[in-house]
CSV table of C-alpha atoms in Angstrom, one decimal:
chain,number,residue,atom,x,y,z
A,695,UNK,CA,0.0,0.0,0.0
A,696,UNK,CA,1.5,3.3,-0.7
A,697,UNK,CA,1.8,6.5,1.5
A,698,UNK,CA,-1.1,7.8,0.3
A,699,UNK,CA,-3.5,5.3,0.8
A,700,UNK,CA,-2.2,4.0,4.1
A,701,UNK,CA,-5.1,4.5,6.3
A,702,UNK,CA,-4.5,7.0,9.2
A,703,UNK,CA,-5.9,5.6,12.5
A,704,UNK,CA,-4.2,8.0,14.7
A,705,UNK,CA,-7.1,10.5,16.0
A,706,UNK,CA,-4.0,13.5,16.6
A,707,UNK,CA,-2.8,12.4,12.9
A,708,UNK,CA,-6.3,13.0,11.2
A,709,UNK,CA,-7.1,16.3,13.0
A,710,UNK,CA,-4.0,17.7,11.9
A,711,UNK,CA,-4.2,16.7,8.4
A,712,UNK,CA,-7.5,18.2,8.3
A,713,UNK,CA,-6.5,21.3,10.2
A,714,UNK,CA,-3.6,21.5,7.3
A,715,UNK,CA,-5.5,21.0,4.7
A,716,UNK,CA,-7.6,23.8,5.7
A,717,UNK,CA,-4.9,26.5,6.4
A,718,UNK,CA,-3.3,25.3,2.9
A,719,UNK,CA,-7.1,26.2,0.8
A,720,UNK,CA,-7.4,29.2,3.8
A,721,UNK,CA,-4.4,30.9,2.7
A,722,UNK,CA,-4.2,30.1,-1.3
A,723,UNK,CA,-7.6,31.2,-1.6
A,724,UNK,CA,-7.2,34.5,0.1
A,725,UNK,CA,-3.3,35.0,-2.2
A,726,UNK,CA,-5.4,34.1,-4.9
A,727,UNK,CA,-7.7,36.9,-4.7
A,728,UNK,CA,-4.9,39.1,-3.6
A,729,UNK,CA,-3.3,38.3,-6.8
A,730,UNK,CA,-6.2,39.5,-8.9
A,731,UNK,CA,-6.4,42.4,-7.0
A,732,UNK,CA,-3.1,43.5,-6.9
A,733,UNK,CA,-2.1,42.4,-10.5
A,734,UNK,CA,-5.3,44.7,-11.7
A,735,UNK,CA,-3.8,47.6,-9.9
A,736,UNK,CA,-1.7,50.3,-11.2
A,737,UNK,CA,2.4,50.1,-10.4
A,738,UNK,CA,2.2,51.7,-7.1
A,739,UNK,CA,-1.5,51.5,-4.8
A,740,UNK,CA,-2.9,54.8,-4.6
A,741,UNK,CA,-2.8,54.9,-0.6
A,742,UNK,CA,-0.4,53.2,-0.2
A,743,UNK,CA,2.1,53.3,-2.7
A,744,UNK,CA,3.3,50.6,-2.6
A,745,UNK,CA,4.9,48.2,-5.7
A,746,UNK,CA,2.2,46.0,-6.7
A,747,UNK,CA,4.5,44.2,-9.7
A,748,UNK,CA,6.7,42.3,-7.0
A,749,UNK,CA,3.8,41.9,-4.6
A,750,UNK,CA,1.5,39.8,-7.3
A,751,UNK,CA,4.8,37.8,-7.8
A,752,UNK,CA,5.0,37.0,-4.1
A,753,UNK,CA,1.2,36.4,-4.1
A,754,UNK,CA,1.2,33.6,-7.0
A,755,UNK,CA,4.4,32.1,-4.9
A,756,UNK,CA,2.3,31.4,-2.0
A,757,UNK,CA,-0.2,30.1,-4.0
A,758,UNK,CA,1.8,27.9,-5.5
A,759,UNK,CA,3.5,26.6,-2.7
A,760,UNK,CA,-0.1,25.9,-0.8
A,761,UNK,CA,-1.3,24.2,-3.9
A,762,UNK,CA,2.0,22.1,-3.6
A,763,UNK,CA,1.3,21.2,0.1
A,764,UNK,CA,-2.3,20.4,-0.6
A,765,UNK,CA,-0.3,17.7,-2.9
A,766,UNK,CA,1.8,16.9,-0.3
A,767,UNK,CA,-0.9,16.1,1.6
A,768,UNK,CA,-2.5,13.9,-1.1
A,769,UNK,CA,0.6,12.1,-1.6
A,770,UNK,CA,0.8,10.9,2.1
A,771,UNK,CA,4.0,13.4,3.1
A,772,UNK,CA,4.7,13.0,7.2
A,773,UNK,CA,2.0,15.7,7.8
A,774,UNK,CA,3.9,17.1,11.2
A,775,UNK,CA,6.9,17.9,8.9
A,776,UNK,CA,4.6,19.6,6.4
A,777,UNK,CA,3.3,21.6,9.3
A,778,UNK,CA,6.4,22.6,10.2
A,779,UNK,CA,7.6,23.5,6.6
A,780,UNK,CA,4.5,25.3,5.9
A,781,UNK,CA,4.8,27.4,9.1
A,782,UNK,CA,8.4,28.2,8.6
A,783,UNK,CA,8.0,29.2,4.9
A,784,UNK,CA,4.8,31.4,5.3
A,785,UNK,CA,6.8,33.3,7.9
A,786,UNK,CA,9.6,34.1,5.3
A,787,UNK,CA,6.5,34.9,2.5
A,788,UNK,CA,5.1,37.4,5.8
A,789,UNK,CA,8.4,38.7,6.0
A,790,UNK,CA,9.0,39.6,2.2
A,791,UNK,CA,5.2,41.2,2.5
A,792,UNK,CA,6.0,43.1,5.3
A,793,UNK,CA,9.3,44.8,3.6
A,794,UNK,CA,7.6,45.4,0.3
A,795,UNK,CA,4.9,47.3,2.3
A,796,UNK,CA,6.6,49.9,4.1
A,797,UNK,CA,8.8,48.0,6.3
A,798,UNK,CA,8.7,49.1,10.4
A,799,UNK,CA,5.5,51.0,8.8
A,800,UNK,CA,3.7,48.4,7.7
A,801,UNK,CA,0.5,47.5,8.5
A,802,UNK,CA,1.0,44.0,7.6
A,803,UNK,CA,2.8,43.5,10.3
A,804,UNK,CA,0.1,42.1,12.4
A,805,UNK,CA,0.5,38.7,10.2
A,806,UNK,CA,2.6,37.2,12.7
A,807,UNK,CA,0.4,37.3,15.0
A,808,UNK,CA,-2.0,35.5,12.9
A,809,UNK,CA,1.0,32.9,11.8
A,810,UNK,CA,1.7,32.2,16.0
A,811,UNK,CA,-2.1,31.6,16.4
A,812,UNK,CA,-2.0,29.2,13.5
A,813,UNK,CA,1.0,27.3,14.8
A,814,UNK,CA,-0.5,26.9,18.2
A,815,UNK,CA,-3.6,25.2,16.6
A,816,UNK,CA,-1.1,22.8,14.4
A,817,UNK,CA,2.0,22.1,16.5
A,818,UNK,CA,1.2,23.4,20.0
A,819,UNK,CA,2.8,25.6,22.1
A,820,UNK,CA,6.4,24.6,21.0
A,821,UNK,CA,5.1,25.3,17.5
A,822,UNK,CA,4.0,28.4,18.2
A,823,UNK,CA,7.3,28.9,20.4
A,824,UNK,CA,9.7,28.6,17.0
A,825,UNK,CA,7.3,30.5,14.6
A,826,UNK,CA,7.4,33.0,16.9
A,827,UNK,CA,11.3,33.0,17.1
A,828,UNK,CA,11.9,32.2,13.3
A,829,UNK,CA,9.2,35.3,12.8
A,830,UNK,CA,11.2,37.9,15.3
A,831,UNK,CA,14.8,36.6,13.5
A,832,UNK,CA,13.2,37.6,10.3
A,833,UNK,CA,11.7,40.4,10.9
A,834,UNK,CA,14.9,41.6,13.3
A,835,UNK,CA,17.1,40.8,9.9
A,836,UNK,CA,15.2,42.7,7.7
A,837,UNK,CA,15.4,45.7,10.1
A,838,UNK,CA,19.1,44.8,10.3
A,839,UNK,CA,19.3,45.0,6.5
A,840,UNK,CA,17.2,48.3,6.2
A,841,UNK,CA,19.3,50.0,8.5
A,842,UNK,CA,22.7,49.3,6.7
A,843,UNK,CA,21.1,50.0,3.5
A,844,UNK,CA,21.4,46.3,2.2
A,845,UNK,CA,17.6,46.8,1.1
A,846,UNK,CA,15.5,49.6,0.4
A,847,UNK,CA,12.7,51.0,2.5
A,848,UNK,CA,9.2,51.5,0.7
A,849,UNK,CA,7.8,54.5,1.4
A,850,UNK,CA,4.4,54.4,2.2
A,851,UNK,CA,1.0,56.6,3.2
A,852,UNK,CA,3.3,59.3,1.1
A,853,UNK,CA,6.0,59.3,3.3
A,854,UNK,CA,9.4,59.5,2.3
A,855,UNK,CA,11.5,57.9,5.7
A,856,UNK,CA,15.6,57.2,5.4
A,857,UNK,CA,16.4,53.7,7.3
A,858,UNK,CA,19.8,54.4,8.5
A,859,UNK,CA,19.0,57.6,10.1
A,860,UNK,CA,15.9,56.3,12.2
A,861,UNK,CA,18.7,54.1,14.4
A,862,UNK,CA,17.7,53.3,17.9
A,863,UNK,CA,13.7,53.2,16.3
A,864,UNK,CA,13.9,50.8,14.4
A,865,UNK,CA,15.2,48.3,17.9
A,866,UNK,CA,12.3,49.7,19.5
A,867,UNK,CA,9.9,49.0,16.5
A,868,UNK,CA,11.2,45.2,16.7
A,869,UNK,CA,11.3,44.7,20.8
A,870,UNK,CA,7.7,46.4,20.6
A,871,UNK,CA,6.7,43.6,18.6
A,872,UNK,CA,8.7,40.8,19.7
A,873,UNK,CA,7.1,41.1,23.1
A,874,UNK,CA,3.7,41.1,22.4
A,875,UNK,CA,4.3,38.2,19.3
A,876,UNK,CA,6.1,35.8,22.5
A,877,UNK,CA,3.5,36.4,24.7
A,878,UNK,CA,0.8,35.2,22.4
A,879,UNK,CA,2.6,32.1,21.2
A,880,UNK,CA,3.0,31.3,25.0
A,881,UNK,CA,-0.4,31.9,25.6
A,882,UNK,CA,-1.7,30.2,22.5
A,883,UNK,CA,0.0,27.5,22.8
A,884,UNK,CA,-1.1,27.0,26.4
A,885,UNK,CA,-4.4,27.4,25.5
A,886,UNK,CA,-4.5,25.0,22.7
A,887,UNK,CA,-2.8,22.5,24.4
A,888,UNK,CA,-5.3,22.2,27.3
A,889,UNK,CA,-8.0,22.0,24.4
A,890,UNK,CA,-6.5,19.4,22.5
A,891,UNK,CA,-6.0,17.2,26.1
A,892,UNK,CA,-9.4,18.2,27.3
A,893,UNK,CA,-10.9,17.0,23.4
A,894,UNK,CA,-8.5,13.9,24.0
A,895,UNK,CA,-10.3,13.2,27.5
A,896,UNK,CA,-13.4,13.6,26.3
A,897,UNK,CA,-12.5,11.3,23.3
A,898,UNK,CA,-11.3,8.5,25.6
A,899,UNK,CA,-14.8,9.0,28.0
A,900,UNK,CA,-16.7,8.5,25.3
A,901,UNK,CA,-15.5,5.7,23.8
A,902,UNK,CA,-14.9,4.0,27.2
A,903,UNK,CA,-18.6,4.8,27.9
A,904,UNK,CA,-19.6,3.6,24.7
A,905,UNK,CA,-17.6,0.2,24.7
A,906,UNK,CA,-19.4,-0.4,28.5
A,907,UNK,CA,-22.7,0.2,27.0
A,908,UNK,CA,-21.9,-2.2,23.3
A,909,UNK,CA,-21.0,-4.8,26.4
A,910,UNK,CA,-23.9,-4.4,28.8
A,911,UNK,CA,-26.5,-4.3,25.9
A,912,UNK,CA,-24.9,-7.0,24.1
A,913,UNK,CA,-24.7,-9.3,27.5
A,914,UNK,CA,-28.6,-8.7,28.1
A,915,UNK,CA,-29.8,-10.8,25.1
A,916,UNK,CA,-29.6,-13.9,26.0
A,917,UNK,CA,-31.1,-13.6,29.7
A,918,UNK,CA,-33.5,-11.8,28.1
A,919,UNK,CA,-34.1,-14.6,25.2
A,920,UNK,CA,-33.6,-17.0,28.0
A,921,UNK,CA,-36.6,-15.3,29.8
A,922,UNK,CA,-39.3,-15.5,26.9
A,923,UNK,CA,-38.6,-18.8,26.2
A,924,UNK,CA,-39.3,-19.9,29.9
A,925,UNK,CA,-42.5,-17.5,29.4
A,926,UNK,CA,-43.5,-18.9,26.5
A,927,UNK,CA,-43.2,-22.6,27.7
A,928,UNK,CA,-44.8,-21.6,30.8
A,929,UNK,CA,-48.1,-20.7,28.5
A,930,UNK,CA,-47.7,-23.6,26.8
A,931,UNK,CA,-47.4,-26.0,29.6
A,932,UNK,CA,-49.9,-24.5,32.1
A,933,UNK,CA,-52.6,-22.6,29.6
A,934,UNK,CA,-55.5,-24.6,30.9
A,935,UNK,CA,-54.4,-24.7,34.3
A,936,UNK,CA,-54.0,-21.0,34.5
A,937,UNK,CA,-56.9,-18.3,36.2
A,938,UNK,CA,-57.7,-15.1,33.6
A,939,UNK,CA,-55.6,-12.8,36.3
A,940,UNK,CA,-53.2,-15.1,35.9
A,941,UNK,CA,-53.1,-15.2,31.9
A,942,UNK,CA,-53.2,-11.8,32.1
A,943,UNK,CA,-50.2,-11.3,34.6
A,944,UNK,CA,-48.2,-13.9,32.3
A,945,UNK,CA,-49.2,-11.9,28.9
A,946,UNK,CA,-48.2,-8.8,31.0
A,947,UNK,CA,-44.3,-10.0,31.0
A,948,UNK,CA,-44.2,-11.4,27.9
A,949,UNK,CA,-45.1,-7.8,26.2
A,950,UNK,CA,-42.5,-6.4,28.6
A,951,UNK,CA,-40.0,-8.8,27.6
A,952,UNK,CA,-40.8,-7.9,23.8
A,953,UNK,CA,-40.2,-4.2,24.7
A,954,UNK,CA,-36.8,-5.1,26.1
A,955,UNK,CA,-35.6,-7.2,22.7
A,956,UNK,CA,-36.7,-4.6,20.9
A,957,UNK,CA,-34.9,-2.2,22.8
A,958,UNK,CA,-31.6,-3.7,23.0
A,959,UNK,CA,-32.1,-4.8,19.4
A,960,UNK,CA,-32.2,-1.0,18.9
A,961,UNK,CA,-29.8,0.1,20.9
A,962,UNK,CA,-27.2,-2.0,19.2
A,963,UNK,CA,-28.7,-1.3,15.7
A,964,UNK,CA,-27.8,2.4,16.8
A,965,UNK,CA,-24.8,2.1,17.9
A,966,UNK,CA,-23.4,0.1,15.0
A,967,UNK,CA,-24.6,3.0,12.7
A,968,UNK,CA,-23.0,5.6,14.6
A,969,UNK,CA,-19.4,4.0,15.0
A,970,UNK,CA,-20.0,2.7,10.9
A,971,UNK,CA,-19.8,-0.8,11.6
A,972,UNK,CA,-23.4,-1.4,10.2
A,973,UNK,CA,-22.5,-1.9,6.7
A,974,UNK,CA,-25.0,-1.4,3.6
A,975,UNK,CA,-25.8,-4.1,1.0
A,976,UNK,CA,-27.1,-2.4,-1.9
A,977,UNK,CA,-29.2,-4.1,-4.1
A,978,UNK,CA,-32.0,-3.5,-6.8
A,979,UNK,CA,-35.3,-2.8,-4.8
A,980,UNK,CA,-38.6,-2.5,-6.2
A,981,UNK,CA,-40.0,-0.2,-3.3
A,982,UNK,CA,-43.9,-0.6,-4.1
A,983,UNK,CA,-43.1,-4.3,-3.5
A,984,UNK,CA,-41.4,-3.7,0.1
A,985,UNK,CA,-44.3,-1.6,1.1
A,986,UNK,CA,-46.8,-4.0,0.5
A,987,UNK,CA,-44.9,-6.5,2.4
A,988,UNK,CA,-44.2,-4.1,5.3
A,989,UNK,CA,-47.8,-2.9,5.3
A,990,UNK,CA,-48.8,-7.2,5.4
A,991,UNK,CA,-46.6,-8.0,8.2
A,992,UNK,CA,-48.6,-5.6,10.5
A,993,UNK,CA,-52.2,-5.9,8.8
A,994,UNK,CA,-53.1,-7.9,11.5
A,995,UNK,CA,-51.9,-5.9,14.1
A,996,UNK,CA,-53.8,-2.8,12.4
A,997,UNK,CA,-56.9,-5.1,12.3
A,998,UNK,CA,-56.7,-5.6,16.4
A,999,UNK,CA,-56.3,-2.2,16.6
A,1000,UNK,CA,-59.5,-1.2,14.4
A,1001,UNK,CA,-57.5,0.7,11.8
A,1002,UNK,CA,-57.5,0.8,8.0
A,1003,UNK,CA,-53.9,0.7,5.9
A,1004,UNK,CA,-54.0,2.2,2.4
A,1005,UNK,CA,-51.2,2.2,-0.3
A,1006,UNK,CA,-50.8,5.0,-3.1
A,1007,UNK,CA,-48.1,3.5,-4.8
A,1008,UNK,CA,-46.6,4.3,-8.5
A,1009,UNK,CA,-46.0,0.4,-9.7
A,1010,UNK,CA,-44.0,2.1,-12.7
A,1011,UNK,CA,-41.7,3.3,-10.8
A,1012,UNK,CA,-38.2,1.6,-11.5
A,1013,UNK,CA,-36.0,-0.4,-9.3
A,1014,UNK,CA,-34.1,1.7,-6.1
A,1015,UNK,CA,-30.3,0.5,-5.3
A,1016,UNK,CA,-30.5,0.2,-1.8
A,1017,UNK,CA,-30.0,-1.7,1.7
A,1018,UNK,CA,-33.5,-3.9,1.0
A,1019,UNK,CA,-33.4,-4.8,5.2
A,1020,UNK,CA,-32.7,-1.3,6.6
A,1021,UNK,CA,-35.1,-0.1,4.8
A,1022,UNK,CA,-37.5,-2.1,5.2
A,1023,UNK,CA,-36.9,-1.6,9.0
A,1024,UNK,CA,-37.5,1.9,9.0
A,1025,UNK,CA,-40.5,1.2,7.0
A,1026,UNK,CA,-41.6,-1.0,9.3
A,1027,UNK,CA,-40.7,1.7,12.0
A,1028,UNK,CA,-42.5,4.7,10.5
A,1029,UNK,CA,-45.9,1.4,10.8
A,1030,UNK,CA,-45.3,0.6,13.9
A,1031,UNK,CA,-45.0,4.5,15.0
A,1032,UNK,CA,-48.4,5.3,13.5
A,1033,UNK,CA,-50.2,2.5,14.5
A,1034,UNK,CA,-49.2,3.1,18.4
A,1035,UNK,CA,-50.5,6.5,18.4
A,1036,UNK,CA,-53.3,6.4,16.4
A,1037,UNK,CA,-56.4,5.7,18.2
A,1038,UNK,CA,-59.3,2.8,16.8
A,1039,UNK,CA,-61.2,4.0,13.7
A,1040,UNK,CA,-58.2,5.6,12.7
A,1041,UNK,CA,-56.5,5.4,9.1
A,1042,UNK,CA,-52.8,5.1,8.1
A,1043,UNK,CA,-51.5,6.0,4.4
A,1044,UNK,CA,-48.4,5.2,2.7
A,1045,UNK,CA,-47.1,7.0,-0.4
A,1046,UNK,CA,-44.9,6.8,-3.1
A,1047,UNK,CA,-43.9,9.0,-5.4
A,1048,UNK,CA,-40.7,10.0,-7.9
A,1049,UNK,CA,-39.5,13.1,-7.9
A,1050,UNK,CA,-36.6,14.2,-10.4
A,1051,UNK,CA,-33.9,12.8,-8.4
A,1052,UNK,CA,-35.1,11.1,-5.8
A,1053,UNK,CA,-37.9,8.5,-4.4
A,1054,UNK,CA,-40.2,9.4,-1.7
A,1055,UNK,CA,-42.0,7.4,1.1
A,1056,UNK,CA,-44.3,8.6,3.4
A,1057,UNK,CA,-46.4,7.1,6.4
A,1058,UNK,CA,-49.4,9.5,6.9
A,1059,UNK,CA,-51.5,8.6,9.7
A,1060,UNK,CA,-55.1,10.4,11.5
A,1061,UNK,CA,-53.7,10.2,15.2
A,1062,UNK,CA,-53.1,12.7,17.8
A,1063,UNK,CA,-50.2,14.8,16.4
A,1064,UNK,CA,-46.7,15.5,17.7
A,1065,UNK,CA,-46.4,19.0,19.8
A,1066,UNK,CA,-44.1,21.7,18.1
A,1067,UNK,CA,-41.7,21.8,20.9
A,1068,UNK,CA,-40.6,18.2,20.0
A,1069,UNK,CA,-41.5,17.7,16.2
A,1070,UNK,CA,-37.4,19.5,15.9
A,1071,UNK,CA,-36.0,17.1,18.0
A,1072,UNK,CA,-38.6,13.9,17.5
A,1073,UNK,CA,-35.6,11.7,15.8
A,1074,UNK,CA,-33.0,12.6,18.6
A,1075,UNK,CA,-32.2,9.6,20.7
A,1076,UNK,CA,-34.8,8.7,23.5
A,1077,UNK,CA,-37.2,11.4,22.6
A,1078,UNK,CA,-40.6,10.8,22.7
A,1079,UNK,CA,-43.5,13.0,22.5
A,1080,UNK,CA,-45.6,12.7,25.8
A,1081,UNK,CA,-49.2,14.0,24.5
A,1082,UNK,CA,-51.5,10.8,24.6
A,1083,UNK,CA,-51.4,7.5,27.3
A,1084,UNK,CA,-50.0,5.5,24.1
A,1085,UNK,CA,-46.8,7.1,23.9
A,1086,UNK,CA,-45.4,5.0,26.9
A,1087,UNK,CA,-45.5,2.2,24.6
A,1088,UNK,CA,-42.3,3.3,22.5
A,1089,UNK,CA,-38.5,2.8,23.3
A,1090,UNK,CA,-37.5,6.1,21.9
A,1091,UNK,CA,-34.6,5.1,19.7
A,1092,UNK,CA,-36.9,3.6,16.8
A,1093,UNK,CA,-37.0,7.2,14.7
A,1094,UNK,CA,-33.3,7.4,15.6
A,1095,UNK,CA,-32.6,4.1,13.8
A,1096,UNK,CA,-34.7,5.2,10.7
A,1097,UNK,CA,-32.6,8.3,10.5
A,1098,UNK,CA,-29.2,7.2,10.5
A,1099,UNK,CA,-30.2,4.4,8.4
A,1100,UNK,CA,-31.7,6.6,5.6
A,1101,UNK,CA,-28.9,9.2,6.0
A,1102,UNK,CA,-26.4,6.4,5.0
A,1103,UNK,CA,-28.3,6.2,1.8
A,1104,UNK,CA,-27.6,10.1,1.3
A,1105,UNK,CA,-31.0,10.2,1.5
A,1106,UNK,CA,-33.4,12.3,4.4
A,1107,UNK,CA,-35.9,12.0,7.0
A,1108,UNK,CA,-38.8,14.8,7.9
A,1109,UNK,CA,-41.9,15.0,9.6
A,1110,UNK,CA,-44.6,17.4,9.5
A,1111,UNK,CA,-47.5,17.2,12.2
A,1112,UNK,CA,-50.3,19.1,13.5
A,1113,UNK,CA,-51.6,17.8,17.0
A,1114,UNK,CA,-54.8,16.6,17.0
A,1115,UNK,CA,-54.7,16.0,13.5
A,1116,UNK,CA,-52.0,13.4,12.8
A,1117,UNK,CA,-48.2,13.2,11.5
A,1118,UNK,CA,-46.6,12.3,8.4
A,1119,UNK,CA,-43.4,11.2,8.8
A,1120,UNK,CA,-41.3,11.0,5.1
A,1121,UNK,CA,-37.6,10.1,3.4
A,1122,UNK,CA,-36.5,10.2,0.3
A,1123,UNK,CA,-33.8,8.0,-0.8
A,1124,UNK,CA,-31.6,9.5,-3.8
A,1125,UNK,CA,-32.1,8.1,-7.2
A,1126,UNK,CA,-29.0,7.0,-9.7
């Protein structure tokens, strides 16, 4: 495998590539339109006179050498050297911008302190420790130079100042800005380095939290299976023997011992999506098809319940490349949902319909409504919506599942309710 597919597992690694990546498309962006501006201006700025010919040369160089790192990048370099590089050579670019701007006068000065913040977020405080150094070297050699008349000074905001004769200034123009640049690459650096420890703690929590929950929920399965089975063979053995109180006190458990598979099926379903280990199978779907056989699994239940299912479905709609069982599920879901909270002589509708470039599902029923306050937040996790005596009867994670699972299509999840007038819930799966 070459450098630049060698997967980077490293957490500090990634951010840090990303973080790179960024300042690299930051910065050439920004030189880029610099360029423009400064190539379309005339051969010395009106304010500030200052030689725009050398400056758009200087301008394309940084782009060019951010273009090159994004390569770098791309081509799997050792990203903490590329940091440092970049760091190191932006400083000198700064450097060159700040003597072709006036010098001591500049105003573009005030780019190291944006190069010391930058370090600090990439390398920490000892990288923003030696940009600040290599920044006050430069900037104390091109005072140096300016002074002996190595290089000349542009004069700027019309004012025409000689270098040698400003002496004992020009120490005071660099220790005034030494001080200050030091000061906030200490600082910084401090700073970021307690974030990136705190993000690092919190990293570890979580995923020390998460791996005790994968284990508890995976470990109460097979107690729990264990449990309906004696159930179930304890209504099987002792039916006739049993009193109604008693029947009822054994169906009782079994319904809560239903809700507990189904919650720790959920639960781990949920969980697999968000750390990506629930994979997708695509296949060719017909998704008229899966609705009648989501909508046929549950007729009966819907006919206990006293409610009608309809199905407005386009049959010439083609074939949908999808995960056939996820989808299904949150088909199934999106049933179950409605029938739970919708109350006997009630109706439940599904749809179907194409849109230019994507399929669209929809679950429609004539129950009680979802409240405003929770229809923003009805798919986070454990969120229920408390407004009738059936909403008990949910685990809460069920609308969570459906939207993860449709998101990993690319596709989305919405729902639109009024209360006391029912709730469509609807996603849309994206169409090749």
């Amino acid at each position: 495998m070459s450098p630049a597919q060698a997967p980077v597992s490293d957490p500090k690694t990634t951010t840090l590539i990303q973080d790179l990546r960024s300042v690299f498309i930051a910065v050439g962006i920004l030189t880029a339109g610099l360029s423009v501006l400064i190539f379309a201006a005339s051969e010395r700025s009106i304010a500030l006179q200052i030689p725009s010919r050398p400056l758009t040369g200087l301008a394309f160089g940084t782009l060019l050498f951010s273009l090159g790192g994004l390569l770098a990048l791309e081509r799997g370099w050792p990203v903490r050297v590329l940091a440092w590089v970049a760091m190191i050579v932006y400083t000198v670019l700064v450097t060159l911008v700040v003597q072709l701007t006036g010098g001591p006068m500049s105003p573009t000065v005030a780019l190291y302190l944006l190069l010391v913040v930058g370090a600090a977020f990439l390398l920490g405080r000892k990288g923003a420790m030696g940009v600040g150094i290599v920044s006050a070297l430069g900037y104390g050699l091109m005072l140096l130079l300016l002074y002996a008349g190595r290089i000349p000074l542009v004069p700027i905001w019309g004012l025409e100042v000689n270098a040698p004769e400003l002496g004992a200034l020009l120490l005071v123009n660099w220790v005034t800005l030494c001080i200050p640049m030091l000061v906030t690459a200490v600082l910084a650096g401090t700073v970021t380095e307690r974030l990136h420890r705190s993000n690092q703690e919190l990293r570890e929590s979580e995923r020390l939290r998460q791996n005790l929950t994968d284990m508890l929920v995976h470990d109460l399965r097979n107690p729990i299976t264990s449990l309906m089975g004696v159930l179930d063979l304890l209504g099987m053995t002792l039916g006739e023997h049993l009193t109604a109180a008693h029947q009822q006190l054994l169906s009782n458990a079994r319904h809560s011992g239903h809700t507990l598979i189904t919650l720790v099926s959920e639960m781990l379903d949920v969980s697999k999506m968000e750390a990506g280990k629930l994979q997708l199978v695509q296949e060719s779907v017909r998704l008229d098809v899966l609705l009648q056989e989501s909508v046929a699994a549950v007729a009966g239940l819907a006919e206990l319940e006293g409610l009608g299912l309809q199905i407005e479905a386009d049959v010439e709609l083609p074939p949908v490349s999808c995960d056939r069982h996820l989808v299904g599920r949150v088909i199934s879901n999106l049933l179950s949902n409605a029938i739970k909270h919708t109350p006997a002589g009630g109706t439940i509708t599904l749809k179907l319909e194409r849109r230019p470039v994507e399929v669209i599902v929809s679950v429609a029923d004539t129950g009680s409504g979802i409240p405003e306050e929770y229809l923003g937040r009805i798919f986070e996790k454990f969120t229920q919506a408390e407004n009738d005596a059936r909403a008990h009867r949910g685990t809460g994670l069920g609308l969570t599942f459906c939207k993860m699972a449709v998101e990993a299509h690319g596709g989305r999840i919405w729902a639109q309710s009024e209360v006391g007038a029912g709730s469509t819930f609807s996603f849309a799966l994206p169409v090749q």
